[in-house]
XYZ file of C-alpha atoms in Angstrom:
236
model
C 7.273 17.563 -17.877
C 8.603 13.553 -17.985
C 7.561 11.626 -20.510
C 5.796 8.631 -18.791
C 4.788 5.370 -20.273
C 3.372 3.855 -16.999
C 2.365 4.976 -12.853
C 2.304 2.066 -10.442
C 0.452 3.636 -7.389
C 0.574 2.011 -3.771
C -2.184 1.836 -1.709
C -2.736 2.221 1.937
C 0.118 5.465 2.953
C 0.605 6.975 0.090
C -3.978 6.914 -2.233
C -5.640 6.204 1.104
C -5.169 6.527 4.689
C -6.409 2.918 5.709
C -4.074 2.956 10.005
C -7.091 3.793 11.229
C -9.032 0.669 10.975
C -6.403 -0.843 10.118
C -4.853 0.017 13.793
C -8.899 -0.993 15.360
C -8.854 -4.252 13.847
C -4.939 -5.170 15.664
C -6.812 -4.471 18.705
C -9.891 -6.692 17.825
C -8.119 -9.624 17.531
C -5.246 -8.705 20.697
C -8.736 -7.503 22.805
C -10.719 -11.420 22.080
C -7.410 -12.607 22.508
C -6.725 -11.390 26.493
C -4.180 -9.096 25.348
C -3.385 -5.759 25.840
C -3.713 -3.360 23.228
C -1.463 -1.209 21.293
C -1.288 2.418 20.466
C -3.011 3.166 17.301
C 0.258 5.510 16.208
C 2.164 2.547 17.515
C 1.030 0.241 14.493
C 0.576 3.056 12.545
C 4.513 2.614 11.990
C 3.734 -1.191 10.997
C 1.923 -0.699 8.199
C 3.549 -1.921 4.546
C 4.860 -4.936 5.270
C 1.202 -6.942 5.239
C -1.350 -7.607 7.270
C 0.570 -10.884 9.250
C 3.565 -8.633 9.329
C 1.461 -5.998 11.458
C 0.303 -8.843 13.725
C 3.381 -10.132 14.624
C 4.430 -6.606 15.997
C 2.105 -6.752 17.673
C 2.892 -10.284 19.872
C 6.320 -8.699 19.706
C 4.763 -5.497 21.687
C 3.587 -7.203 24.155
C 4.576 -6.483 27.818
C 6.052 -9.132 30.655
C 8.405 -11.073 27.806
C 5.337 -12.282 26.258
C 6.882 -13.088 23.141
C 9.784 -15.127 24.476
C 6.778 -17.578 25.855
C 5.106 -18.791 23.289
C 5.798 -19.767 19.838
C 4.404 -16.749 17.517
C 4.577 -18.701 14.753
C 2.293 -21.472 15.841
C -0.363 -18.243 17.287
C -0.111 -16.388 14.084
C -2.335 -19.222 12.081
C -5.601 -19.448 14.417
C -4.981 -14.884 15.690
C -4.978 -14.079 11.697
C -8.194 -15.851 11.440
C -9.548 -13.792 13.455
C -8.050 -10.994 11.773
C -9.745 -11.881 8.272
C -12.805 -11.786 10.391
C -12.759 -8.270 11.377
C -10.411 -6.738 8.600
C -13.890 -8.061 6.692
C -16.211 -5.478 8.788
C -13.221 -2.935 9.902
C -12.254 -2.595 5.836
C -13.092 0.408 4.321
C -15.589 2.503 7.188
C -13.324 4.241 8.752
C -10.268 5.201 5.890
C -9.964 7.727 3.917
C -8.029 9.772 0.362
C -5.140 11.684 1.480
C -5.905 15.201 0.054
C -6.141 15.537 -4.053
C -5.745 12.044 -5.126
C -9.722 12.249 -6.263
C -8.323 14.701 -8.660
C -4.871 14.618 -9.315
C -6.110 10.208 -10.307
C -9.236 11.977 -12.903
C -6.853 14.375 -14.432
C -5.040 11.944 -14.798
C -6.863 9.216 -16.244
C -8.517 12.168 -18.613
C -4.996 12.144 -19.795
C -4.708 9.516 -21.191
C -2.058 8.130 -18.344
C -1.097 4.565 -18.249
C -1.810 3.633 -14.111
C -0.934 0.472 -12.066
C -1.789 -0.779 -8.236
C 0.317 -2.347 -6.375
C -0.233 -3.033 -2.698
C 1.070 -6.107 -0.331
C -2.310 -5.843 1.216
C -4.587 -8.240 0.847
C -6.281 -9.079 -2.263
C -10.249 -9.103 -0.994
C -9.604 -6.523 1.537
C -7.350 -4.151 -1.679
C -10.311 -5.192 -3.469
C -12.849 -3.984 -0.508
C -10.885 -0.751 -0.166
C -10.687 0.197 -3.842
C -14.760 -0.837 -4.084
C -15.279 1.678 -1.130
C -14.332 5.235 -3.130
C -14.663 3.822 -6.337
C -11.339 3.900 -7.054
C -11.481 0.046 -8.583
C -12.277 1.998 -12.856
C -8.110 3.787 -12.689
C -5.722 1.527 -12.377
C -5.047 -1.910 -14.836
C -3.711 -4.473 -12.846
C -4.397 -3.805 -9.482
C -2.225 -6.603 -7.749
C -2.466 -7.682 -4.223
C -0.025 -9.097 -1.845
C -1.315 -12.622 -2.719
C -2.311 -11.471 -6.003
C 1.241 -12.863 -7.640
C 3.523 -15.473 -6.389
C 6.197 -12.397 -4.753
C 5.239 -9.535 -2.893
C 6.642 -6.036 -2.515
C 9.763 -5.713 -3.038
C 10.354 -8.362 -5.377
C 10.056 -7.053 -8.427
C 8.179 -10.117 -10.118
C 4.924 -7.462 -9.715
C 6.264 -4.973 -11.230
C 7.412 -6.569 -14.135
C 3.744 -8.013 -14.026
C 2.476 -4.604 -14.272
C 4.831 -3.668 -17.080
C 4.783 -6.281 -19.253
C 0.639 -5.505 -18.818
C 0.943 -2.484 -20.572
C 3.211 -2.528 -22.469
C 5.047 -0.012 -20.925
C 8.921 0.362 -20.840
C 10.829 -0.130 -16.992
C 12.591 3.495 -18.229
C 9.227 5.162 -18.099
C 7.960 3.833 -15.978
C 7.128 5.516 -12.244
C 6.384 3.938 -8.648
C 4.612 6.063 -6.253
C 4.463 5.181 -2.864
C 5.693 6.223 1.097
C 8.023 3.982 2.601
C 11.450 2.001 2.654
C 9.697 -1.192 1.208
C 8.217 1.126 -2.230
C 12.770 2.889 -2.649
C 12.951 -0.739 -2.697
C 11.101 -2.395 -5.011
C 11.563 0.060 -7.801
C 15.405 -0.358 -7.110
C 14.559 -3.652 -7.628
C 12.587 -3.541 -11.142
C 14.705 -0.687 -11.713
C 12.442 1.849 -12.020
C 12.355 5.572 -10.474
C 10.559 5.945 -7.819
C 8.791 9.299 -6.140
C 7.573 9.245 -3.017
C 5.085 11.147 -1.546
C 5.684 13.684 1.669
C 3.139 11.697 4.310
C 1.849 7.895 5.336
C 3.748 5.591 6.648
C 7.491 4.383 7.041
C 7.814 4.144 10.366
C 9.571 6.115 12.522
C 11.793 6.898 9.442
C 10.898 10.279 7.118
C 10.533 8.645 4.052
C 13.158 11.762 2.916
C 15.162 8.306 3.715
C 14.796 6.499 1.253
C 16.249 8.558 -1.363
C 13.595 9.142 -3.528
C 14.198 9.923 -7.179
C 12.098 12.670 -6.119
C 10.059 13.910 -3.333
C 6.862 14.839 -3.537
C 6.189 18.505 -2.085
C 2.014 17.218 -2.550
C 0.040 14.746 -4.676
C -1.381 16.979 -6.544
C 2.111 17.969 -8.204
C 1.992 15.060 -10.170
C 0.510 16.568 -12.747
C 2.660 19.480 -12.684
C 5.472 16.413 -13.871
C 3.280 14.255 -16.350
C 3.590 15.638 -19.585
C -0.165 14.855 -21.245
C 0.057 11.395 -23.414
C -1.156 11.252 -26.588
C -2.253 8.003 -27.598
C -4.761 6.260 -25.466
C -4.286 3.841 -22.442
C -3.883 0.411 -23.622
C -6.521 -1.962 -22.500
C -3.591 -4.149 -21.400
C -4.499 -8.100 -21.078
C -6.286 -8.987 -18.242
């Protein structure tokens, strides 16, 4: 077993399967704009860099050289406002926890394990997903894509979580599902453990060369030593 000061979890694709509601929102926006809907499986492969990037990719995927005939950056502003409108209704409605997540988080918390959340999802939508699935109480802090000046793969959000807990980088592990998470961990000088599912486009997550590829989420309980002391309360 490994002694770990802090576990930092990604959200979408690691703890919660949110792909269906993100895909529905993207297609809501495209439909209202008179554009071609995209296959949910294709949109799933675009998730991980924030909603704006996902929507940009949906515009680039339009037929008949659509992206060559418009100013994508100018169009993204108003379309993102419509994304926010639709996703406020969709967020948390069809997402589900991945198998073993609830039981594992309960067990880790019972052991006194410090845990944080780090996602590129916008804060208002992060809050909706956490509230819908009753996850907020597990994590301190919960850092979203717009919480700080920089987002993943920057090391800054990781450093914020490490400092918040008074943890050591060499005893901190990021649990995620994608190349973005892998690069974030490397930039911050911490270990990256990958779940065997999630959103990494068409590339298997093992190609990101994680320090460990979990066989299932619950394997964390076999790999991490229980803490002797109570978890840190951190600072708001």
